[in-house]
Amino acid sequence: MAKEVNLSQMKGEDKVWTVTLDGNPNITGWAITFVLKKRLGDSSALITKTVGSGIVLTTPTTGIFTVTIAAADTNASTVGDGKFRYEIFRSDAGAIDVLDYGEYEIKPRV
């Protein structure tokens, strides 16, 4: 079910990612989390988004949701620019699944 998708955005811009899950499952009520880390295996996330706090189940009956990364998220001194790793996962009781993952590049502005 998990698929690798590499993403990028400019530092200090608002970005909204629309995610459509393969097979269009009904995701109504799912607990979905986005995490951005400097490296694989890091224990703490630089950016975390959850349903109601950056993630919106826009069309849950057909598996579509959005993840919003605000300008303030990428402007934070802890983030910087460069290449990072991200993961989007479902974490409901009895169902922990990675949905999307990959490289996340934050590009510097001129």
CSV table of N, CA and C in Angstrom, one decimal:
chain,number,residue,atom,x,y,z
A,1,MET,N,0.8,-1.2,0.0
A,1,MET,CA,0.0,0.0,0.0
A,1,MET,C,0.9,1.3,0.0
A,2,ALA,N,2.0,1.2,0.7
A,2,ALA,CA,2.9,2.4,0.7
A,2,ALA,C,3.5,2.7,-0.6
A,3,LYS,N,3.6,3.9,-1.0
A,3,LYS,CA,4.3,4.3,-2.2
A,3,LYS,C,5.3,5.4,-2.0
A,4,GLU,N,6.4,5.3,-2.7
A,4,GLU,CA,7.4,6.4,-2.6
A,4,GLU,C,7.1,7.5,-3.6
A,5,VAL,N,7.0,8.7,-3.0
A,5,VAL,CA,6.8,9.9,-3.7
A,5,VAL,C,7.7,11.0,-3.2
A,6,ASN,N,8.6,11.5,-4.1
A,6,ASN,CA,9.5,12.6,-3.6
A,6,ASN,C,8.8,13.9,-3.8
A,7,LEU,N,9.0,14.8,-2.8
A,7,LEU,CA,8.3,16.1,-2.8
A,7,LEU,C,9.4,17.2,-2.6
A,8,SER,N,9.0,18.4,-3.1
A,8,SER,CA,9.9,19.6,-2.8
A,8,SER,C,9.1,20.9,-2.8
A,9,GLN,N,9.6,21.8,-2.0
A,9,GLN,CA,9.0,23.1,-2.0
A,9,GLN,C,10.1,24.2,-1.6
A,10,MET,N,9.8,25.4,-1.9
A,10,MET,CA,10.7,26.5,-1.6
A,10,MET,C,10.6,26.8,-0.1
A,11,LYS,N,11.6,27.2,0.5
A,11,LYS,CA,11.7,27.6,2.0
A,11,LYS,C,10.8,28.8,2.1
A,12,GLY,N,9.9,28.8,3.1
A,12,GLY,CA,9.1,30.0,3.4
A,12,GLY,C,7.8,30.1,2.6
A,13,GLU,N,7.4,29.1,1.9
A,13,GLU,CA,6.2,29.1,1.1
A,13,GLU,C,5.2,28.2,1.8
A,14,ASP,N,3.9,28.5,1.6
A,14,ASP,CA,2.8,27.6,2.0
A,14,ASP,C,2.6,26.6,0.9
A,15,LYS,N,2.5,25.3,1.3
A,15,LYS,CA,2.3,24.3,0.3
A,15,LYS,C,1.2,23.3,0.8
A,16,VAL,N,0.3,23.0,-0.1
A,16,VAL,CA,-0.7,22.0,0.2
A,16,VAL,C,-0.6,20.8,-0.8
A,17,TRP,N,-0.4,19.7,-0.2
A,17,TRP,CA,-0.2,18.4,-0.9
A,17,TRP,C,-1.5,17.7,-0.9
A,18,THR,N,-2.0,17.3,-2.0
A,18,THR,CA,-3.2,16.4,-2.1
A,18,THR,C,-2.8,15.0,-2.3
A,19,VAL,N,-3.2,14.1,-1.4
A,19,VAL,CA,-2.8,12.7,-1.5
A,19,VAL,C,-4.1,11.9,-1.8
A,20,THR,N,-4.0,11.1,-2.8
A,20,THR,CA,-5.1,10.2,-3.2
A,20,THR,C,-4.5,8.7,-3.1
A,21,LEU,N,-5.1,8.0,-2.2
A,21,LEU,CA,-4.6,6.6,-1.9
A,21,LEU,C,-5.1,5.7,-3.0
A,22,ASP,N,-4.1,4.8,-3.3
A,22,ASP,CA,-4.5,3.7,-4.3
A,22,ASP,C,-5.7,2.9,-3.9
A,23,GLY,N,-6.5,2.6,-4.8
A,23,GLY,CA,-7.7,1.8,-4.5
A,23,GLY,C,-8.9,2.6,-3.9
A,24,ASN,N,-8.6,3.9,-3.7
A,24,ASN,CA,-9.7,4.8,-3.1
A,24,ASN,C,-10.4,4.2,-1.9
A,25,PRO,N,-9.6,3.8,-0.8
A,25,PRO,CA,-10.3,3.3,0.4
A,25,PRO,C,-11.1,4.4,1.1
A,26,ASN,N,-12.0,4.0,1.9
A,26,ASN,CA,-12.8,4.9,2.7
A,26,ASN,C,-11.9,5.2,4.0
A,27,ILE,N,-11.5,6.4,4.1
A,27,ILE,CA,-10.6,6.8,5.2
A,27,ILE,C,-11.3,7.6,6.3
A,28,THR,N,-12.6,7.6,6.3
A,28,THR,CA,-13.4,8.3,7.3
A,28,THR,C,-13.0,7.8,8.7
A,29,GLY,N,-12.6,8.8,9.5
A,29,GLY,CA,-12.2,8.5,10.9
A,29,GLY,C,-10.8,8.0,11.1
A,30,TRP,N,-10.0,7.9,10.0
A,30,TRP,CA,-8.6,7.5,10.1
A,30,TRP,C,-7.8,8.5,10.9
A,31,ALA,N,-6.8,8.1,11.7
A,31,ALA,CA,-5.8,8.9,12.3
A,31,ALA,C,-4.6,8.9,11.4
A,32,ILE,N,-4.3,10.0,10.7
A,32,ILE,CA,-3.2,10.1,9.7
A,32,ILE,C,-2.2,11.1,10.2
A,33,THR,N,-0.9,10.8,10.1
A,33,THR,CA,0.2,11.6,10.6
A,33,THR,C,1.2,11.8,9.5
A,34,PHE,N,1.7,13.0,9.3
A,34,PHE,CA,2.8,13.4,8.5
A,34,PHE,C,4.0,13.7,9.4
A,35,VAL,N,5.2,13.1,9.1
A,35,VAL,CA,6.4,13.5,9.9
A,35,VAL,C,7.5,13.8,8.9
A,36,LEU,N,8.3,14.8,9.2
A,36,LEU,CA,9.5,15.2,8.4
A,36,LEU,C,10.7,15.1,9.3
A,37,LYS,N,11.7,14.3,8.9
A,37,LYS,CA,12.9,14.1,9.7
A,37,LYS,C,14.1,14.4,8.9
A,38,LYS,N,15.2,14.8,9.5
A,38,LYS,CA,16.4,15.1,8.8
A,38,LYS,C,17.0,13.9,8.2
A,39,ARG,N,17.0,12.7,8.9
A,39,ARG,CA,17.5,11.5,8.3
A,39,ARG,C,16.6,10.3,8.7
A,40,LEU,N,16.7,9.3,8.0
A,40,LEU,CA,16.1,8.0,8.4
A,40,LEU,C,16.6,7.6,9.7
A,41,GLY,N,15.7,7.2,10.6
A,41,GLY,CA,16.0,6.7,11.9
A,41,GLY,C,16.1,7.7,13.0
A,42,ASP,N,16.0,9.0,12.6
A,42,ASP,CA,16.0,10.1,13.7
A,42,ASP,C,14.8,9.8,14.6
A,43,SER,N,15.1,10.1,15.9
A,43,SER,CA,14.0,9.9,16.8
A,43,SER,C,13.0,11.0,16.9
A,44,SER,N,13.4,12.2,16.6
A,44,SER,CA,12.4,13.3,16.7
A,44,SER,C,12.2,13.9,15.3
A,45,ALA,N,10.9,14.4,15.1
A,45,ALA,CA,10.5,15.0,13.8
A,45,ALA,C,10.7,16.5,13.9
A,46,LEU,N,11.1,17.1,12.7
A,46,LEU,CA,11.2,18.5,12.6
A,46,LEU,C,9.8,19.1,12.3
A,47,ILE,N,9.0,18.4,11.6
A,47,ILE,CA,7.6,18.9,11.3
A,47,ILE,C,6.7,17.7,11.5
A,48,THR,N,5.6,17.9,12.2
A,48,THR,CA,4.6,16.9,12.4
A,48,THR,C,3.2,17.5,12.1
A,49,LYS,N,2.4,16.8,11.3
A,49,LYS,CA,1.0,17.2,11.0
A,49,LYS,C,0.1,16.0,11.3
A,50,THR,N,-1.1,16.3,11.8
A,50,THR,CA,-2.1,15.3,12.1
A,50,THR,C,-3.4,15.8,11.6
A,51,VAL,N,-4.4,14.9,11.6
A,51,VAL,CA,-5.8,15.3,11.2
A,51,VAL,C,-6.3,16.3,12.2
A,52,GLY,N,-6.7,17.4,11.6
A,52,GLY,CA,-7.2,18.6,12.4
A,52,GLY,C,-6.1,19.6,12.7
A,53,SER,N,-4.8,19.2,12.4
A,53,SER,CA,-3.7,20.1,12.6
A,53,SER,C,-2.7,20.0,11.4
A,54,GLY,N,-3.2,20.4,10.3
A,54,GLY,CA,-2.5,20.4,9.0
A,54,GLY,C,-2.9,19.3,8.1
A,55,ILE,N,-3.6,18.3,8.5
A,55,ILE,CA,-4.2,17.3,7.6
A,55,ILE,C,-5.7,17.4,7.6
A,56,VAL,N,-6.3,17.4,6.4
A,56,VAL,CA,-7.7,17.4,6.3
A,56,VAL,C,-8.2,16.3,5.4
A,57,LEU,N,-9.1,15.5,5.9
A,57,LEU,CA,-9.7,14.4,5.1
A,57,LEU,C,-10.7,15.1,4.2
A,58,THR,N,-10.3,15.5,3.0
A,58,THR,CA,-11.1,16.3,2.1
A,58,THR,C,-12.2,15.5,1.4
A,59,THR,N,-11.9,14.3,1.0
A,59,THR,CA,-12.9,13.4,0.4
A,59,THR,C,-12.7,12.0,0.9
A,60,PRO,N,-13.0,11.8,2.2
A,60,PRO,CA,-12.6,10.6,2.9
A,60,PRO,C,-13.2,9.3,2.3
A,61,THR,N,-14.4,9.4,1.7
A,61,THR,CA,-15.0,8.2,1.1
A,61,THR,C,-14.3,7.6,-0.1
A,62,THR,N,-13.4,8.4,-0.7
A,62,THR,CA,-12.6,8.0,-1.8
A,62,THR,C,-11.1,8.1,-1.6
A,63,GLY,N,-10.7,8.2,-0.3
A,63,GLY,CA,-9.3,8.1,0.0
A,63,GLY,C,-8.5,9.4,-0.3
A,64,ILE,N,-9.1,10.5,-0.3
A,64,ILE,CA,-8.4,11.8,-0.6
A,64,ILE,C,-8.2,12.7,0.6
A,65,PHE,N,-7.0,13.1,0.9
A,65,PHE,CA,-6.8,14.1,2.0
A,65,PHE,C,-5.7,15.0,1.6
A,66,THR,N,-5.6,16.1,2.3
A,66,THR,CA,-4.5,17.1,2.1
A,66,THR,C,-3.6,17.3,3.3
A,67,VAL,N,-2.4,17.6,3.0
A,67,VAL,CA,-1.4,17.9,4.0
A,67,VAL,C,-0.9,19.3,3.7
A,68,THR,N,-1.0,20.2,4.7
A,68,THR,CA,-0.6,21.6,4.5
A,68,THR,C,0.7,21.8,5.3
A,69,ILE,N,1.8,22.3,4.6
A,69,ILE,CA,3.0,22.7,5.2
A,69,ILE,C,3.0,24.2,5.1
A,70,ALA,N,2.9,24.9,6.3
A,70,ALA,CA,2.9,26.3,6.3
A,70,ALA,C,4.3,26.9,6.1
A,71,ALA,N,4.3,28.2,5.7
A,71,ALA,CA,5.6,28.9,5.5
A,71,ALA,C,6.4,28.9,6.8
A,72,ALA,N,5.7,29.0,7.9
A,72,ALA,CA,6.3,29.1,9.3
A,72,ALA,C,7.0,27.7,9.6
A,73,ASP,N,6.5,26.6,9.1
A,73,ASP,CA,7.1,25.3,9.3
A,73,ASP,C,8.5,25.2,8.7
A,74,THR,N,8.6,25.7,7.4
A,74,THR,CA,9.9,25.6,6.8
A,74,THR,C,10.8,26.8,7.1
A,75,ASN,N,10.3,27.9,7.7
A,75,ASN,CA,11.1,29.0,8.2
A,75,ASN,C,11.7,28.8,9.5
A,76,ALA,N,11.3,27.7,10.2
A,76,ALA,CA,11.8,27.5,11.6
A,76,ALA,C,13.3,27.2,11.5
A,77,SER,N,14.0,27.7,12.5
A,77,SER,CA,15.4,27.6,12.6
A,77,SER,C,15.9,26.1,12.7
A,78,THR,N,15.0,25.3,13.2
A,78,THR,CA,15.4,23.8,13.3
A,78,THR,C,15.3,23.1,12.0
A,79,VAL,N,14.6,23.7,11.0
A,79,VAL,CA,14.4,22.9,9.7
A,79,VAL,C,15.5,23.3,8.7
A,80,GLY,N,15.8,24.5,8.4
A,80,GLY,CA,16.8,24.9,7.4
A,80,GLY,C,16.4,24.4,6.0
A,81,ASP,N,17.3,24.4,5.0
A,81,ASP,CA,17.0,23.9,3.7
A,81,ASP,C,17.9,22.7,3.4
A,82,GLY,N,17.5,21.9,2.4
A,82,GLY,CA,18.2,20.7,2.1
A,82,GLY,C,17.3,19.6,1.9
A,83,LYS,N,17.8,18.4,2.0
A,83,LYS,CA,17.0,17.1,1.7
A,83,LYS,C,16.7,16.5,3.0
A,84,PHE,N,15.5,16.1,3.2
A,84,PHE,CA,15.0,15.4,4.4
A,84,PHE,C,14.2,14.1,4.0
A,85,ARG,N,13.7,13.4,5.0
A,85,ARG,CA,12.9,12.3,4.7
A,85,ARG,C,11.5,12.5,5.3
A,86,TYR,N,10.5,12.1,4.7
A,86,TYR,CA,9.1,12.2,5.2
A,86,TYR,C,8.4,10.9,5.2
A,87,GLU,N,7.3,10.8,6.0
A,87,GLU,CA,6.5,9.6,6.0
A,87,GLU,C,5.1,10.1,6.3
A,88,ILE,N,4.1,9.5,5.7
A,88,ILE,CA,2.7,9.7,6.0
A,88,ILE,C,2.2,8.3,6.4
A,89,PHE,N,1.6,8.2,7.6
A,89,PHE,CA,1.1,6.9,8.0
A,89,PHE,C,-0.2,7.0,8.8
A,90,ARG,N,-0.9,5.9,8.8
A,90,ARG,CA,-2.1,5.7,9.5
A,90,ARG,C,-1.8,5.0,10.8
A,91,SER,N,-2.4,5.5,11.9
A,91,SER,CA,-2.0,4.9,13.2
A,91,SER,C,-3.3,4.7,14.0
A,92,ASP,N,-4.3,3.9,13.5
A,92,ASP,CA,-5.4,3.5,14.2
A,92,ASP,C,-5.2,2.2,14.9
A,93,ALA,N,-5.9,2.0,16.0
A,93,ALA,CA,-5.8,0.8,16.8
A,93,ALA,C,-5.9,-0.4,15.8
A,94,GLY,N,-4.9,-1.3,15.8
A,94,GLY,CA,-4.9,-2.5,15.0
A,94,GLY,C,-4.6,-2.2,13.5
A,95,ALA,N,-4.3,-1.0,13.2
A,95,ALA,CA,-4.0,-0.7,11.8
A,95,ALA,C,-2.9,0.4,11.7
A,96,ILE,N,-1.6,0.0,11.7
A,96,ILE,CA,-0.6,1.0,11.5
A,96,ILE,C,0.1,0.7,10.1
A,97,ASP,N,-0.1,1.6,9.2
A,97,ASP,CA,0.3,1.4,7.8
A,97,ASP,C,1.0,2.7,7.3
A,98,VAL,N,2.1,2.5,6.7
A,98,VAL,CA,2.7,3.7,6.0
A,98,VAL,C,2.0,3.8,4.6
A,99,LEU,N,1.6,5.1,4.4
A,99,LEU,CA,0.8,5.4,3.2
A,99,LEU,C,1.7,5.9,2.1
A,100,ASP,N,2.5,6.9,2.4
A,100,ASP,CA,3.4,7.5,1.4
A,100,ASP,C,4.7,7.8,2.2
A,101,TYR,N,5.9,7.8,1.5
A,101,TYR,CA,7.2,8.1,2.1
A,101,TYR,C,8.1,8.6,1.0
A,102,GLY,N,9.2,9.2,1.4
A,102,GLY,CA,10.2,9.6,0.4
A,102,GLY,C,11.1,10.7,0.8
A,103,GLU,N,11.7,11.3,-0.2
A,103,GLU,CA,12.6,12.5,0.0
A,103,GLU,C,11.7,13.7,0.0
A,104,TYR,N,12.1,14.7,0.8
A,104,TYR,CA,11.4,16.0,0.9
A,104,TYR,C,12.4,17.1,0.8
A,105,GLU,N,12.5,17.8,-0.3
A,105,GLU,CA,13.5,18.8,-0.4
A,105,GLU,C,13.0,20.2,-0.1
A,106,ILE,N,13.6,20.9,0.7
A,106,ILE,CA,13.2,22.3,1.0
A,106,ILE,C,14.4,23.2,0.3
A,107,LYS,N,14.0,23.9,-0.7
A,107,LYS,CA,14.9,24.6,-1.5
A,107,LYS,C,15.1,26.1,-1.0
A,108,PRO,N,16.3,26.6,-1.0
A,108,PRO,CA,16.5,28.0,-0.5
A,108,PRO,C,16.0,29.0,-1.5
A,109,ARG,N,15.6,30.1,-0.9
A,109,ARG,CA,15.1,31.2,-1.8
A,109,ARG,C,16.3,32.1,-2.1
A,110,VAL,N,16.1,32.9,-3.2
A,110,VAL,CA,17.2,33.8,-3.6
A,110,VAL,C,17.2,35.0,-2.7
